[in-house]
Coordinates of C-alpha atoms in Angstrom, one line a residue:
M624 CA 18.4 -80.5 -21.8
P625 CA 15.7 -78.4 -23.5
A626 CA 18.2 -75.7 -24.3
R627 CA 20.3 -78.1 -26.2
V628 CA 17.3 -79.3 -28.3
E629 CA 16.5 -75.6 -29.1
D630 CA 20.2 -75.1 -30.1
M631 CA 20.1 -78.1 -32.3
H632 CA 16.8 -77.0 -33.8
S633 CA 18.1 -73.5 -34.4
S634 CA 21.3 -74.8 -35.9
Y635 CA 19.3 -77.1 -38.2
S636 CA 16.9 -74.3 -39.3
S637 CA 19.9 -72.0 -40.0
K638 CA 21.6 -74.7 -42.1
L639 CA 18.4 -75.5 -44.0
A640 CA 17.8 -71.8 -44.7
T641 CA 21.4 -71.5 -46.0
I642 CA 21.0 -74.5 -48.3
T643 CA 17.7 -73.2 -49.6
V644 CA 19.1 -69.8 -50.4
A645 CA 22.2 -71.3 -52.0
T646 CA 20.0 -73.6 -54.1
L647 CA 17.7 -70.8 -55.2
L648 CA 20.7 -68.6 -56.2
C649 CA 22.2 -71.4 -58.3
V650 CA 18.9 -72.0 -60.1
L651 CA 18.6 -68.2 -60.7
V652 CA 22.1 -67.8 -62.0
V653 CA 22.0 -70.8 -64.2
G654 CA 18.5 -70.0 -65.5
C655 CA 19.3 -66.4 -66.3
D656 CA 22.7 -67.2 -67.8
S657 CA 21.7 -69.9 -70.2
T658 CA 21.9 -69.4 -74.0
P659 CA 18.4 -69.2 -75.6
E660 CA 17.4 -71.0 -78.7
L661 CA 19.2 -69.6 -81.7
G662 CA 18.4 -69.5 -85.4
I663 CA 21.4 -69.8 -87.7
V664 CA 21.5 -66.7 -90.0
T665 CA 23.5 -66.1 -93.1
G666 CA 23.0 -63.7 -95.9
T667 CA 24.5 -61.1 -98.2
V668 CA 24.5 -57.3 -97.9
K669 CA 24.2 -55.5 -101.3
A670 CA 23.6 -52.1 -102.9
G671 CA 21.5 -53.3 -105.8
D672 CA 23.7 -55.9 -107.5
E673 CA 26.9 -54.7 -105.8
P674 CA 28.0 -56.8 -102.8
L675 CA 29.2 -54.7 -99.9
G676 CA 32.3 -56.0 -98.0
E677 CA 33.4 -54.7 -94.7
V678 CA 29.9 -54.0 -93.4
M679 CA 29.2 -54.8 -89.7
V680 CA 25.7 -56.4 -89.6
Q681 CA 24.1 -56.2 -86.1
F682 CA 20.8 -57.9 -85.2
M683 CA 19.3 -56.5 -82.0
P684 CA 16.3 -58.2 -80.4
E685 CA 13.4 -55.8 -80.4
P686 CA 12.8 -54.5 -76.9
G687 CA 9.9 -56.3 -75.2
K688 CA 9.6 -59.0 -77.9
N689 CA 12.6 -61.2 -77.1
K690 CA 13.6 -62.8 -73.9
N691 CA 17.3 -62.1 -73.4
G692 CA 18.0 -59.2 -75.6
M693 CA 21.5 -60.2 -76.6
M694 CA 22.8 -58.9 -79.9
S695 CA 24.3 -60.9 -82.8
S696 CA 26.7 -59.6 -85.3
A697 CA 29.0 -60.4 -88.2
L698 CA 31.4 -58.6 -90.6
T699 CA 30.7 -59.1 -94.3
D700 CA 33.5 -60.5 -96.5
E701 CA 34.5 -59.1 -99.8
N702 CA 31.5 -60.8 -101.4
G703 CA 29.1 -59.1 -99.0
Q704 CA 28.4 -62.4 -97.2
Y705 CA 27.9 -62.8 -93.4
R706 CA 27.2 -65.4 -90.8
L707 CA 25.9 -64.1 -87.5
G708 CA 27.6 -64.9 -84.2
Y709 CA 25.8 -64.6 -80.9
S710 CA 27.1 -62.0 -78.4
H711 CA 26.8 -64.1 -75.3
R712 CA 29.8 -65.1 -73.2
D713 CA 29.2 -68.7 -74.3
G714 CA 29.1 -67.5 -77.9
G715 CA 27.7 -69.7 -80.6
E716 CA 26.4 -69.0 -84.1
G717 CA 23.1 -67.4 -84.9
A718 CA 20.7 -65.0 -83.4
E719 CA 18.0 -65.3 -80.7
I720 CA 14.6 -66.5 -82.1
G721 CA 12.2 -63.5 -82.6
M722 CA 12.0 -60.1 -84.1
H723 CA 15.1 -58.0 -84.6
L724 CA 16.1 -54.5 -85.5
V725 CA 19.1 -54.5 -87.8
I726 CA 21.7 -51.8 -88.2
L727 CA 24.6 -51.7 -90.6
K728 CA 28.0 -50.0 -90.1
D729 CA 30.3 -49.2 -93.0
Y730 CA 33.7 -50.3 -91.7
A731 CA 35.4 -49.6 -95.1
S732 CA 34.8 -45.9 -94.4
E733 CA 34.9 -45.9 -90.6
N734 CA 38.1 -47.8 -90.3
H735 CA 40.0 -46.2 -93.2
R736 CA 43.7 -46.2 -92.5
G737 CA 45.1 -45.3 -95.9
K738 CA 46.3 -42.0 -97.3
G739 CA 43.8 -39.4 -98.3
Q740 CA 40.1 -39.1 -97.5
P741 CA 38.2 -42.2 -96.5
P742 CA 35.7 -43.5 -99.0
P743 CA 32.1 -42.1 -98.7
I744 CA 29.8 -44.0 -96.3
R745 CA 27.8 -46.4 -98.3
I746 CA 25.1 -47.1 -95.8
P747 CA 22.1 -44.7 -95.6
K748 CA 22.0 -42.9 -92.2
P749 CA 18.7 -44.4 -91.0
M750 CA 20.2 -47.9 -91.4
R751 CA 23.1 -47.0 -89.2
Q752 CA 20.9 -46.0 -86.2
V753 CA 18.9 -48.3 -84.1
G754 CA 16.2 -45.7 -83.4
D755 CA 15.6 -45.1 -87.1
T756 CA 16.4 -48.3 -89.0
P757 CA 13.7 -49.6 -91.3
L758 CA 15.4 -53.0 -91.2
R759 CA 13.4 -55.5 -89.2
F760 CA 13.6 -59.3 -89.6
E761 CA 12.3 -62.3 -87.8
V762 CA 14.7 -65.0 -86.9
K763 CA 13.1 -68.4 -86.9
P764 CA 14.4 -71.8 -85.5
G765 CA 16.8 -73.6 -87.9
E766 CA 18.9 -72.2 -90.7
Q767 CA 17.8 -69.2 -92.8
T768 CA 19.1 -66.7 -95.3
I769 CA 18.4 -63.0 -94.7
D770 CA 19.7 -60.9 -97.6
I771 CA 19.8 -57.1 -97.2
D772 CA 19.7 -54.7 -100.1
I773 CA 20.3 -51.2 -98.8
L774 CA 18.7 -49.7 -101.9
S775 CA 15.3 -51.3 -101.2
P776 CA 14.9 -51.9 -97.4

């Protein structure tokens, strides 16, 4: 009879351990995979008074200053206007709350498919590289407008 009680106790402990591990894994997966608070960001990219269409705007959370580190991006329309989308599998609009490095990519030049030479790249080189960009902005809760003038960063 004592052997059966030990078997039942061992079986119970094993099941309890399995349930505990499974619960912890679920909490970790859900906790790590949830979308953080986002601020809605819109704006215009210009060179002085000239709006720049076909510019990819990328907001990258500054390393060590933001929790998840997921990027947000948008392509400007013909009026230079953009609205950020969050790059998480659940998507959503906006950018993670906190400080961001911003880089710009000139798709009008990079994606040129017409005849002849592509147009010159309109974005200064430092603004195209995350290690050199002078563009830093704080995203706050709620809606905000962040305009970018490439002539006066």
